[in-house]
Every structure is written in C-alpha cells, then in structure tokens.
C-alpha cells in the first residue's frame, strides 16, 4: 500500500474513533487513550497527524463543513426547483447526520463554537424560499422571509430536541410538511 | 424595614446582578466580585444567601422554573380554547424572557443541564394541540402530534438562533402564524 494512502487510512481511523468516543461519552469526557484503543493506532501515529484532542475536534469540524459544502454544491448544481432543493437538501443532510458518526460529531462540535452554528444555512434557506416565491411555488401572500426564518428555527430545534439523531430525517421531512402545508402551492410539495 | 423583607431585597439584588453579569459576559466568565459590585452588597451578605456562584445559578434556574410554572397555571386556568392557549402562552413567555433578565438567565442556565431543556413544554404543547383537534380547531387531516413536534422544535430553535432575545416575541408569533397557516381552521388563529 502506498505510504500516503496508508497515512490517510490512519487519519480516517483516528477521526472515526474520536467521533465515536465523543458520541458515547461527550467531548470533554473522551480520553485520548480510549480514542487510540478504538482506532487501533499507536501514540506515535496519532501525533504524526494531530497535536491534541482539540486538533482532532478542529479536523472533525473542518471535515463536516467541507462535506456539507460539497453536498450543497451538488444539490444546487442539480438545478431542481428551489422548493424541492430546500426540502431535499435538508432531508439529505439529516439522513447523512443519522448515518455518519463523523459528520454528526462535526456538527455537535461546530455548535459549541459561538457564531459557528449557522454555517450560512439561514442565508441559503432564505435564498431558496425567495426563489420559490419568484418561481410561483408559494401561495400568494406567503412571506418567504418569514417562512425561511421559521424553517431554519425548526431545523435547528429539531436536532436540539432529538440529540441522538435517530429520527432526524423523518423529523426534518415532517417539519417541512407541516410548515409548507399552508405556504406551498398545491402540488409543489412532494414529501 | 422588617429584617425578612430586607433580606429578600438583598437576595433579589444578588440574583438580578448575577443574571445581568451572566447576560453580559457569560456564566463561566462572570466573576463573583463583579456580581457583588453590581448588586451593591457585601461579601458577608452574599454568603448569608448563597454558598457560591453555582448556588446563585441554581436559584436562578429554580426561580425560572417556578415563574414559568405559575404562568402556565394562570393560562390553563383562564380556560380559553386550547389553540389560543398554546399560542398566547408561548408568546407571553417570549415577551417575559425578552423583558426580564433574571428569567432569561434562568432559561439559559437550565438549557446547559442535560435533559433539563424540555421542562415539560413538549408535553404541554402536544396536549394543547390534541385538545385543539378535539375542539375542531384544526383542519381535518391535520396531525396534532406532528404539529406539536414541529412547533416545539421551532420554539426551541427560535431562541437558539436569536440568543439576544430582542425579537423573540415577534419570532414566536411568526412561527405559529407560518406553522398554523395550513393547519388551523379558518378564524381559529388570531395573531
């Protein structure tokens, strides 16, 4: 196996082990030794990649931000109608968060940092709802800015009140369904 | 002034000073000396009432929980229809949180404790929405449990994304307006 590839596998194993430990016992309580044991790597290998537990947390946040940015780009490039993009993208984020402990750890660690919680999602949802209104997907009289604010609050609230993420995709879909019942034009909401 | 009344004023002054300090610099960073200075009390008077900064935080959480429980009781005793009760009570809580730094500090401190965040609000909103359905205030086909879950998530999210609480009453009213647009029977939503 080429050296660089092996190094990447080790880095990935450390991130997954750390995310799993954070998930189980929380960031503060997670011990470096437990992360090493779980990842099957040596202290030397660990310190080749990371200077500390904090550095692992930084990497998880960066990977999470990059992963979601990539997903956003993919969805926006698909060029589906704006309302389906808003709903589909956020439900897919929820599904990935449920399935992927590394992504989940990144989100939870990002939320601990003041001001980092939005990551531009409020702006994106606002833009997509304004575009939905322009594309005539909303009922006349619906206020896209208000709907965007409430949708964003509901999405943030959904993973605050369901910290184990087990039902997150269903809850996010449900939030859109309830929110858009009186907002989307008939036939524009496919959920 | 009777001794007991004076002691109560001192206790209240300490709680208000501590809440203001927590509001300005956060709980962790708030120094006991700054709280004393702001409250105009002596160290002796402080320790007569509280053993530590942590004890002040405990008292703020307890006062917050008692204050909201009282407000809930008042609203439920008014015996208004369940949908107006859900909306009116939560908007009034938002208004009080905006106006009252002591209450606000109690909420933020309560949210720091795992499991303490709900305080039974999810159950109360669920009950009021089921009662709204029984009272024929919701459109046929509306799922009261789903609406309650989304409403609760939106309310929690609303003060997560607006940590200074300045617009909280307007945001809570807006959340209900958007949420209930396709859920409440015509004329049942007065906002």
XYZ file of C-alpha atoms in Angstrom:
382
model
C 0.000 0.000 0.000
C 1.463 3.409 -0.876
C 2.611 5.339 2.162
C 0.321 8.290 1.573
C -2.750 6.107 1.283
C -1.884 4.294 4.493
C -1.440 7.624 6.277
C -4.885 8.712 5.100
C -6.436 5.488 6.376
C -4.822 6.077 9.768
C -6.076 9.658 9.871
C -9.584 8.466 8.975
C -9.445 5.713 11.651
C -8.481 8.292 14.287
C -11.283 10.675 13.259
C -13.867 7.861 13.303
C -12.662 6.585 16.672
C -12.701 10.100 18.150
C -16.174 10.844 16.751
C -17.469 7.569 18.209
C -15.955 8.332 21.612
C -17.385 11.884 21.567
C -20.762 10.395 20.626
C -20.653 7.931 23.509
C -19.217 9.956 26.383
C -19.100 13.557 25.125
C -16.129 15.623 24.001
C -14.960 16.705 27.452
C -15.001 13.210 28.913
C -13.412 11.454 25.926
C -9.908 10.272 26.831
C -7.093 10.226 24.291
C -6.234 6.660 25.360
C -9.745 5.467 24.592
C -9.541 7.088 21.157
C -6.193 5.378 20.495
C -7.509 1.994 21.641
C -10.622 2.320 19.486
C -8.668 3.433 16.413
C -6.054 0.703 16.779
C -3.261 3.217 16.250
C -0.194 3.993 18.307
C 0.500 7.233 20.122
C 3.244 7.904 17.578
C 0.869 7.526 14.648
C -1.647 9.756 16.397
C 0.865 12.549 16.979
C 2.039 12.280 13.383
C -1.456 13.508 12.384
C -2.725 15.539 15.331
C -1.143 17.564 18.112
C -4.004 17.022 20.602
C -7.630 16.030 21.140
C -8.526 19.667 20.337
C -6.786 19.310 16.968
C -8.917 16.219 16.215
C -12.019 18.250 17.054
C -10.853 21.020 14.693
C -10.389 18.470 11.914
C -13.860 16.991 12.528
C -15.426 20.460 12.281
C -13.457 21.238 9.100
C -14.411 17.881 7.502
C -18.050 18.435 8.451
C -18.074 21.932 6.955
C -16.384 20.706 3.776
C -18.753 17.715 3.480
C -21.861 19.866 3.811
C -20.473 22.494 1.432
C -19.927 19.728 -1.149
C -23.464 18.414 -0.646
C -24.890 21.924 -1.048
C -22.926 22.414 -4.245
C -24.207 19.090 -5.615
C -27.814 19.947 -4.860
C -27.594 23.468 -6.255
C -25.954 22.154 -9.448
C -28.794 19.699 -10.000
C -30.877 22.704 -10.856
C -34.122 21.350 -9.461
C -36.813 23.838 -8.486
C -35.866 25.889 -5.394
C -38.527 24.477 -3.057
C -37.566 20.854 -3.777
C -33.932 21.845 -3.351
C -34.549 23.344 0.107
C -36.541 20.327 1.273
C -34.443 17.649 -0.431
C -31.103 19.065 0.656
C -32.042 19.446 4.318
C -33.614 15.971 4.461
C -30.453 14.508 2.896
C -28.279 16.348 5.429
C -30.421 14.831 8.190
C -30.034 11.351 6.673
C -26.254 11.701 6.460
C -26.076 13.020 10.032
C -28.022 9.992 11.221
C -25.811 7.518 9.350
C -22.414 9.097 9.775
C -20.934 9.472 13.226
C -18.015 11.564 11.885
C -20.343 14.131 10.342
C -22.507 14.149 13.482
C -19.505 14.812 15.710
C -18.508 17.668 13.412
C -21.925 19.284 13.733
C -22.033 18.956 17.508
C -18.505 20.329 17.865
C -19.293 23.198 15.469
C -22.374 24.102 17.535
C -20.194 24.505 20.632
C -18.430 27.436 18.971
C -20.244 30.733 19.295
C -21.422 32.082 15.971
C -20.389 28.944 14.093
C -23.797 27.348 14.372
C -25.304 28.882 11.254
C -22.645 27.977 8.662
C -24.663 30.018 6.191
C -27.704 27.709 6.295
C -30.036 30.521 7.325
C -28.929 32.528 4.290
C -29.277 29.554 1.936
C -32.780 28.668 3.127
C -33.810 32.318 2.865
C -32.484 32.493 -0.703
C -34.209 29.260 -1.766
C -37.544 30.395 -0.341
C -37.325 33.766 -2.082
C -36.560 31.892 -5.298
C -39.540 29.600 -4.620
C -41.763 32.664 -4.347
C -40.385 34.063 -7.618
C -40.911 30.683 -9.280
C -44.547 30.836 -8.173
C -44.201 27.788 -5.916
C -45.638 29.567 -2.868
C -49.190 30.642 -2.248
C -49.937 34.280 -2.950
C -49.424 36.269 0.244
C -46.877 33.834 1.731
C -43.906 35.720 3.157
C -40.746 33.848 2.060
C -38.516 35.585 4.638
C -40.854 34.577 7.480
C -41.151 31.007 6.204
C -37.349 30.801 5.910
C -36.841 32.050 9.484
C -39.338 29.567 10.884
C -37.942 26.707 8.772
C -34.410 27.470 9.942
C -35.506 27.658 13.589
C -37.413 24.374 13.234
C -34.400 22.652 11.655
C -32.041 23.900 14.374
C -34.591 22.990 17.043
C -35.122 19.529 15.572
C -31.609 18.387 16.302
C -31.508 20.224 19.596
C -34.513 18.306 20.916
C -33.510 14.943 19.367
C -29.844 14.702 20.280
C -29.477 11.063 19.215
C -30.430 11.884 15.607
C -32.267 8.558 15.211
C -35.437 10.114 13.786
C -33.813 13.220 12.330
C -34.639 12.587 8.633
C -38.298 11.883 9.459
C -38.471 14.928 11.757
C -36.965 17.249 9.134
C -39.373 15.982 6.462
C -42.236 16.383 8.932
C -41.178 19.962 9.716
C -41.319 20.911 6.040
C -44.637 19.091 5.580
C -46.292 20.974 8.459
C -44.615 24.300 7.628
C -45.435 24.259 3.955
C -48.999 22.931 4.288
C -50.362 26.468 4.190
C -47.467 28.015 2.282
C -46.660 25.953 -0.819
C -48.952 25.936 -3.812
C -50.800 22.684 -4.288
C -48.634 20.074 -5.960
C -45.389 21.924 -5.192
C -44.610 19.950 -2.063
C -43.564 16.371 -2.742
C -42.717 14.708 0.545
C -37.933 47.857 57.188
C -38.570 44.397 58.688
C -35.490 42.205 58.627
C -37.021 39.465 56.481
C -38.153 41.911 53.812
C -34.688 43.478 53.676
C -33.124 40.031 53.312
C -35.442 39.304 50.396
C -34.479 42.568 48.690
C -30.805 41.657 49.066
C -31.404 38.184 47.651
C -33.271 39.678 44.692
C -30.499 42.270 44.112
C -27.896 39.486 44.007
C -29.961 37.400 41.570
C -30.531 40.395 39.280
C -26.859 41.403 39.379
C -25.742 37.832 38.673
C -28.247 37.441 35.807
C -27.031 40.711 34.292
C -23.393 39.652 34.557
C -24.161 36.226 33.031
C -26.033 38.038 30.229
C -23.076 40.327 29.535
C -20.066 38.035 29.831
C -21.498 34.512 30.156
C -21.774 32.278 33.190
C -18.215 30.914 33.108
C -16.566 34.323 32.803
C -18.731 36.117 35.373
C -16.669 36.958 38.464
C -18.147 36.906 41.945
C -16.595 40.347 42.628
C -18.361 41.860 39.623
C -21.664 40.395 40.839
C -21.074 41.864 44.313
C -20.185 45.292 42.908
C -23.221 45.328 40.651
C -25.585 44.230 43.424
C -24.170 46.724 45.939
C -23.973 44.016 48.598
C -21.110 42.898 50.772
C -19.420 39.518 50.648
C -20.963 38.778 54.040
C -24.470 39.496 52.765
C -23.814 37.370 49.687
C -22.674 34.346 51.710
C -25.669 34.723 54.008
C -27.823 33.840 50.969
C -25.612 31.748 48.689
C -22.637 29.454 49.154
C -21.163 30.102 45.679
C -21.754 31.351 42.138
C -23.073 27.862 41.347
C -25.667 28.265 44.111
C -26.825 31.551 42.523
C -27.191 29.721 39.201
C -29.235 27.003 40.913
C -31.529 29.655 42.400
C -31.956 31.361 39.014
C -32.966 28.049 37.418
C -35.375 27.298 40.267
C -36.945 30.786 40.082
C -37.253 30.470 36.303
C -38.940 27.069 36.560
C -41.313 28.336 39.265
C -42.118 31.507 37.287
C -42.976 29.600 34.135
C -44.971 27.004 36.061
C -47.029 29.841 37.582
C -47.592 31.391 34.154
C -48.679 28.044 32.734
C -51.120 27.570 35.611
C -52.580 31.058 35.043
C -53.090 30.447 31.326
C -54.610 26.999 31.810
C -56.996 28.352 34.465
C -58.249 31.064 32.086
C -59.962 28.263 30.234
C -59.565 29.783 26.783
C -59.689 27.474 23.789
C -56.630 25.193 23.565
C -55.158 26.676 20.367
C -55.251 30.247 21.719
C -53.765 28.949 24.958
C -50.810 27.324 23.163
C -50.125 30.411 21.066
C -50.833 33.024 23.753
C -48.869 31.285 26.484
C -45.744 30.777 24.378
C -45.834 34.350 23.051
C -46.182 35.639 26.610
C -43.243 33.517 27.749
C -41.203 35.039 24.917
C -42.241 38.556 25.954
C -41.259 37.917 29.568
C -37.936 36.407 28.528
C -37.200 39.494 26.461
C -38.085 41.883 29.299
C -36.699 40.020 32.267
C -33.001 39.350 32.533
C -33.479 37.132 35.605
C -35.881 34.829 33.755
C -33.610 34.814 30.699
C -30.594 33.804 32.769
C -32.673 31.014 34.306
C -33.593 29.645 30.883
C -30.025 29.769 29.559
C -28.668 28.120 32.701
C -31.398 25.463 32.567
C -30.504 24.686 28.943
C -26.921 23.936 29.977
C -28.130 20.993 32.007
C -28.658 17.823 30.024
C -32.284 16.750 29.976
C -33.477 19.923 31.685
C -34.215 21.746 28.457
C -37.759 20.484 27.990
C -39.275 21.334 31.388
C -42.398 19.575 30.139
C -43.105 22.102 27.376
C -43.095 19.425 24.683
C -45.757 17.509 26.600
C -47.869 20.624 27.219
C -47.808 21.712 23.556
C -48.659 18.173 22.478
C -51.621 18.097 24.863
C -52.926 21.518 23.763
C -52.733 20.563 20.099
C -54.561 17.284 20.669
C -57.226 19.261 22.554
C -57.346 21.742 19.639
C -58.050 18.842 17.281
C -60.787 17.523 19.574
C -62.281 21.042 19.800
C -62.396 21.092 15.991
C -59.918 23.973 15.757
C -57.637 22.140 13.303
C -58.292 21.316 9.688
C -59.447 17.771 9.013
C -56.428 15.607 8.343
C -54.031 17.749 10.409
C -51.886 15.548 12.654
C -51.780 17.220 16.091
C -48.774 15.184 17.267
C -46.747 16.215 14.198
C -47.771 19.870 14.526
C -46.819 19.792 18.220
C -43.385 18.306 17.483
C -42.649 20.897 14.797
C -43.972 23.753 16.961
C -41.804 22.654 19.880
C -38.712 22.352 17.648
C -39.401 25.785 16.135
C -39.797 27.362 19.595
C -36.581 25.796 20.866
C -34.783 26.766 17.650
C -36.102 30.322 17.821
C -34.193 31.161 20.955
C -31.197 29.133 19.887
C -30.755 31.203 16.721
C -31.645 34.563 18.354
C -29.583 34.496 21.523
C -30.181 38.128 22.425
C -33.965 37.573 22.651
C -34.692 41.045 21.232
C -37.182 39.825 18.618
C -38.245 36.687 20.451
C -41.963 37.580 20.905
C -42.310 38.520 17.217
C -40.418 35.378 16.157
C -42.591 33.095 18.290
C -45.783 34.685 16.953
C -44.412 34.373 13.426
C -43.586 30.687 13.969
C -47.179 29.952 14.984
C -48.542 32.019 12.093
C -46.495 30.127 9.492
C -46.996 26.749 11.170
C -50.736 27.037 11.585
C -51.450 28.615 8.188
C -52.238 25.212 6.726
C -53.243 23.546 9.980
C -55.760 25.711 11.884
C -59.326 26.065 10.688
C -60.111 29.464 9.271
C -60.775 32.000 12.002
C -59.178 29.856 14.733
C -55.819 31.597 14.549
C -55.826 35.111 15.952
C -52.324 36.515 15.809
